[in-house]
Coordinates of C-alpha atoms in Angstrom, one line a residue:
X442 CA 68.9 12.6 117.4
X443 CA 69.8 15.2 114.8
X444 CA 73.5 14.8 113.9
X445 CA 73.8 16.8 110.8
X446 CA 77.1 18.5 111.8
X447 CA 78.5 15.2 113.1
X448 CA 77.7 13.4 109.8
X449 CA 79.8 16.1 108.0
X450 CA 82.7 15.7 110.3
X451 CA 82.8 11.9 110.3
X452 CA 83.8 9.8 107.2
X453 CA 81.1 7.4 108.2
X454 CA 78.5 7.6 111.0
X455 CA 76.5 4.7 112.5
X456 CA 74.1 5.4 115.3
X457 CA 72.8 2.4 117.1
X458 CA 69.7 2.5 119.4
X459 CA 71.5 0.2 121.8
X460 CA 74.9 -1.4 121.9
X461 CA 76.8 -3.6 124.3
X462 CA 80.2 -1.9 123.8
X463 CA 80.8 0.6 121.0
X464 CA 84.5 -0.1 121.1
X465 CA 84.0 -3.8 120.7
X466 CA 81.4 -3.3 118.0
X467 CA 83.7 -1.0 116.0
X468 CA 86.7 -3.3 116.5
X469 CA 84.6 -6.1 115.0
X470 CA 83.8 -4.0 111.9
X471 CA 87.2 -2.4 111.5
X472 CA 88.6 -5.3 109.5
X473 CA 86.8 -4.0 106.4
X474 CA 88.9 -0.9 105.7
X475 CA 86.9 0.0 102.6
X476 CA 83.6 0.3 104.5
X477 CA 85.1 1.7 107.6
X478 CA 87.7 4.3 106.7
X479 CA 89.7 6.7 108.9
X480 CA 87.4 8.8 111.2
X481 CA 84.5 6.4 111.0
X482 CA 82.2 6.8 114.1
X483 CA 79.9 4.4 115.9
X484 CA 77.8 5.7 118.7
X485 CA 74.8 5.1 121.0
X486 CA 73.1 6.7 123.9
X487 CA 72.3 3.3 125.5
X488 CA 75.4 1.2 126.1
X489 CA 74.7 -1.9 128.1
X490 CA 78.2 -3.4 128.8
X491 CA 80.7 -0.7 128.3
X492 CA 84.3 -1.1 129.5
X493 CA 86.7 1.4 130.8
X494 CA 90.4 1.3 131.6
X495 CA 91.7 -1.8 133.5
X496 CA 88.5 -3.7 132.3
X497 CA 86.2 -1.7 134.6
X498 CA 82.6 -1.9 133.7
X499 CA 80.8 1.3 132.6
X500 CA 77.0 1.3 132.6
X501 CA 74.6 4.2 132.5
X502 CA 70.8 4.6 132.4
X503 CA 69.3 4.4 128.9
X504 CA 69.6 7.8 127.1
X505 CA 71.7 9.4 129.9
X506 CA 75.1 9.3 128.3
X507 CA 76.8 9.0 124.9
X508 CA 79.2 6.2 124.1
X509 CA 81.2 7.2 121.0
X510 CA 83.9 5.2 119.3
X511 CA 86.1 6.6 116.5
X512 CA 88.3 4.6 114.1
X513 CA 91.7 6.1 113.5
X514 CA 93.7 4.7 110.6
X515 CA 95.9 7.7 109.4
X516 CA 98.3 7.5 112.3
X517 CA 101.9 8.5 112.9
X518 CA 104.4 6.0 111.4
X519 CA 106.3 5.9 114.6
X520 CA 104.2 3.8 117.0
X521 CA 105.9 5.4 119.9
X522 CA 103.8 8.5 119.2
X523 CA 100.6 6.5 119.5
X524 CA 100.7 7.1 123.2
X525 CA 99.7 10.7 122.4
X526 CA 96.3 9.6 120.8
X527 CA 94.3 9.5 124.1
X528 CA 95.8 12.9 125.0
X529 CA 94.8 14.3 121.6
X530 CA 91.3 13.0 122.3
X531 CA 91.4 14.6 125.7
X532 CA 92.3 17.9 124.3
X533 CA 89.6 17.8 121.7
X534 CA 86.9 16.7 124.1
X535 CA 88.0 19.3 126.7
X536 CA 87.6 22.0 124.2
X537 CA 84.2 20.6 122.9
X538 CA 82.9 20.4 126.5
X539 CA 84.2 23.9 127.5
X540 CA 82.5 25.5 124.5
X541 CA 79.1 24.6 126.1
X542 CA 80.0 25.1 129.8
X543 CA 81.3 28.7 130.1
X544 CA 81.9 29.7 133.6
X545 CA 83.1 26.3 134.6
X546 CA 86.7 24.9 134.9
X547 CA 87.1 22.3 132.2
X548 CA 90.3 20.4 131.9
X549 CA 92.1 17.1 131.3
X550 CA 93.1 14.7 134.0
X551 CA 96.1 12.7 132.8
X552 CA 95.8 10.5 130.9
X553 CA 92.2 10.0 129.9
X554 CA 89.5 11.9 131.8
X555 CA 87.8 15.2 131.2
X556 CA 86.9 17.0 134.4
X557 CA 84.4 19.9 135.0
X558 CA 85.0 21.7 138.3
X559 CA 87.1 18.7 139.4
X560 CA 84.4 16.1 138.6
X561 CA 84.6 13.6 135.7
X562 CA 82.2 14.2 132.8
X563 CA 84.0 12.0 130.2
X564 CA 86.4 9.1 130.1
X565 CA 88.5 7.9 127.2
X566 CA 89.8 4.5 126.2
X567 CA 92.1 3.8 123.2
X568 CA 92.5 0.3 121.9
X569 CA 94.9 -0.9 119.1
X570 CA 93.3 -3.1 116.5
X571 CA 95.6 -4.2 113.7
X572 CA 97.3 -1.1 112.4
X573 CA 94.4 1.2 113.6
X574 CA 93.2 2.6 116.9
X575 CA 89.6 2.5 118.2
X576 CA 89.1 5.5 120.4
X577 CA 86.2 5.3 122.8
X578 CA 84.7 8.1 124.8
X579 CA 81.8 8.1 127.3
X580 CA 80.2 11.5 127.9
X581 CA 77.7 12.1 130.7
X582 CA 75.1 14.2 128.9
X583 CA 71.5 13.8 130.3
X584 CA 72.4 11.9 133.5
X585 CA 70.7 13.5 136.5
X586 CA 72.4 14.3 139.7
X587 CA 70.7 11.3 141.3
X588 CA 71.9 9.0 138.5
X589 CA 75.6 9.9 138.8
X590 CA 77.5 6.7 139.9
X591 CA 79.9 8.4 142.3
X592 CA 80.2 11.8 144.0
X593 CA 83.3 12.6 141.8
X594 CA 81.2 12.4 138.6
X595 CA 79.1 15.1 136.9
X596 CA 77.1 15.7 133.7
X597 CA 75.7 18.4 131.6
X598 CA 72.2 17.9 133.1
X599 CA 73.6 17.9 136.6
X600 CA 75.1 21.3 135.8
X601 CA 71.8 22.6 134.6
X602 CA 72.8 22.5 130.9
X603 CA 71.1 20.7 128.0
X604 CA 74.0 19.5 125.8
X605 CA 73.9 20.3 122.1
X606 CA 75.0 16.8 121.2
X607 CA 75.5 17.5 117.5
X608 CA 77.8 20.4 118.2
X609 CA 79.6 18.5 121.0
X610 CA 80.4 15.6 118.7
X611 CA 81.3 17.6 115.6
X612 CA 83.6 19.9 117.7
X613 CA 85.2 16.8 119.2
X614 CA 85.7 15.1 115.8
X615 CA 87.1 18.2 114.2
X616 CA 89.6 18.8 117.0
X617 CA 90.6 15.2 117.1
X618 CA 91.1 14.9 113.4
X619 CA 93.3 18.0 113.3
X620 CA 95.4 16.9 116.2
X621 CA 96.0 13.4 114.9
X622 CA 96.7 14.7 111.4
X623 CA 99.3 17.3 112.7
X624 CA 100.9 14.6 114.9
X625 CA 101.3 12.3 111.8
X626 CA 102.6 15.0 109.6
X627 CA 105.2 16.4 112.0
X628 CA 106.1 13.1 113.6
X629 CA 106.7 15.0 116.8
X630 CA 104.3 16.1 119.5
X631 CA 106.1 19.3 120.2
X632 CA 106.3 20.4 116.6
X633 CA 102.7 19.5 116.0
X634 CA 101.5 21.6 118.9
X635 CA 100.0 18.7 120.8
X636 CA 102.5 18.7 123.6
X637 CA 101.7 22.4 124.4
X638 CA 98.0 21.9 123.9
X639 CA 97.8 18.9 126.3
X640 CA 100.1 20.6 128.9
X641 CA 98.0 23.8 128.9
X642 CA 94.8 21.8 129.5
X643 CA 96.2 19.2 131.9
X644 CA 94.8 19.9 135.4
X645 CA 97.1 17.2 136.8
X646 CA 100.3 19.3 136.2
X647 CA 101.3 21.1 139.4
X648 CA 99.2 18.8 141.5
X649 CA 100.4 16.5 144.3
X650 CA 99.3 13.1 143.1
X651 CA 99.1 9.5 144.1
X652 CA 99.6 7.2 141.1
X653 CA 98.6 3.6 141.4
X654 CA 101.0 1.8 139.1
X655 CA 100.4 -1.5 137.2
X656 CA 102.7 -3.4 139.5
X657 CA 100.5 -2.5 142.5
X658 CA 102.8 0.1 144.0
X659 CA 101.8 3.7 144.6
X660 CA 104.0 6.6 143.5
X661 CA 103.4 9.8 145.5
X662 CA 104.8 13.2 144.4
X663 CA 104.1 16.2 142.3
X664 CA 103.2 16.0 138.6
X665 CA 105.6 18.5 137.0
X666 CA 105.2 18.0 133.2
X667 CA 104.5 15.8 130.3
X668 CA 107.4 14.0 128.8
X669 CA 108.1 14.0 125.0
X670 CA 106.2 10.8 124.6
X671 CA 103.2 11.9 126.7
X672 CA 104.2 10.2 129.9
X673 CA 103.5 12.0 133.2
X674 CA 106.6 13.1 135.0
X675 CA 106.2 12.9 138.7
X676 CA 108.8 14.3 141.2
X677 CA 108.8 12.4 144.5
X678 CA 111.2 14.8 146.1
X679 CA 114.2 12.6 145.4
X680 CA 114.0 11.9 141.7
X681 CA 111.7 12.2 138.7
X682 CA 109.7 9.3 137.4
X683 CA 108.1 9.0 134.0
X684 CA 104.8 7.2 134.3
X685 CA 103.4 5.5 131.2
X686 CA 100.1 4.3 132.7
X687 CA 98.4 4.3 136.1
X688 CA 95.4 5.6 138.0
X689 CA 96.0 9.2 139.2
X690 CA 94.4 10.7 142.2
X691 CA 94.8 14.5 142.7
X692 CA 95.7 14.9 146.4
X693 CA 94.0 17.9 147.9
X694 CA 95.2 19.5 151.1
X695 CA 93.3 18.4 154.2

């Protein structure tokens, strides 16, 4: 795989022919800050034991998807702003995917999925390790329609497009680095432009949603905006709730 542009965008790039979990592998290496600086990247197109949010497994046929983990060290001093990091990744990946899929609706489903025409093409998982964040993404690139795990998933190949992987990754890294740098410099999501960028790309806003919360309850209402800390604000008709985490389902009219 030719990754000339990606190599220029990353401070360090390691491509593995196969990996159990790129996030776990990069977390294990991250203790060596000298060898693994800010914006180091570890990736594979054959991940055998990937993990998504809520410890869900994520497996794909060999060569059908990219698993990419990025190490972020130059973070906002205020850890309360770290909740914006997955959204920064979502904005960057949304733009990188959209650049190769003209004519399709590409957007961000809060908090961590990139959708194309309403179907998931990419998932994002951020994990704190020491004073750094390992940011993992799984992108369905060459997966055929028959290989898609669920009807709500899609891929470049299923859409009839051969992904330019080098361009996709370099665009993503460039956008991610700029967003994280601006967030750290301004110490405010609104001033950095990230709040507006995420809001404008977030397909969840304006939707009726069911949100499965960590305590097992379900919040039903309309997603109205992103709060100043990146939480999703849901109006249930009586009051507004700020949701820090949860599985969101976009409720479509029957």
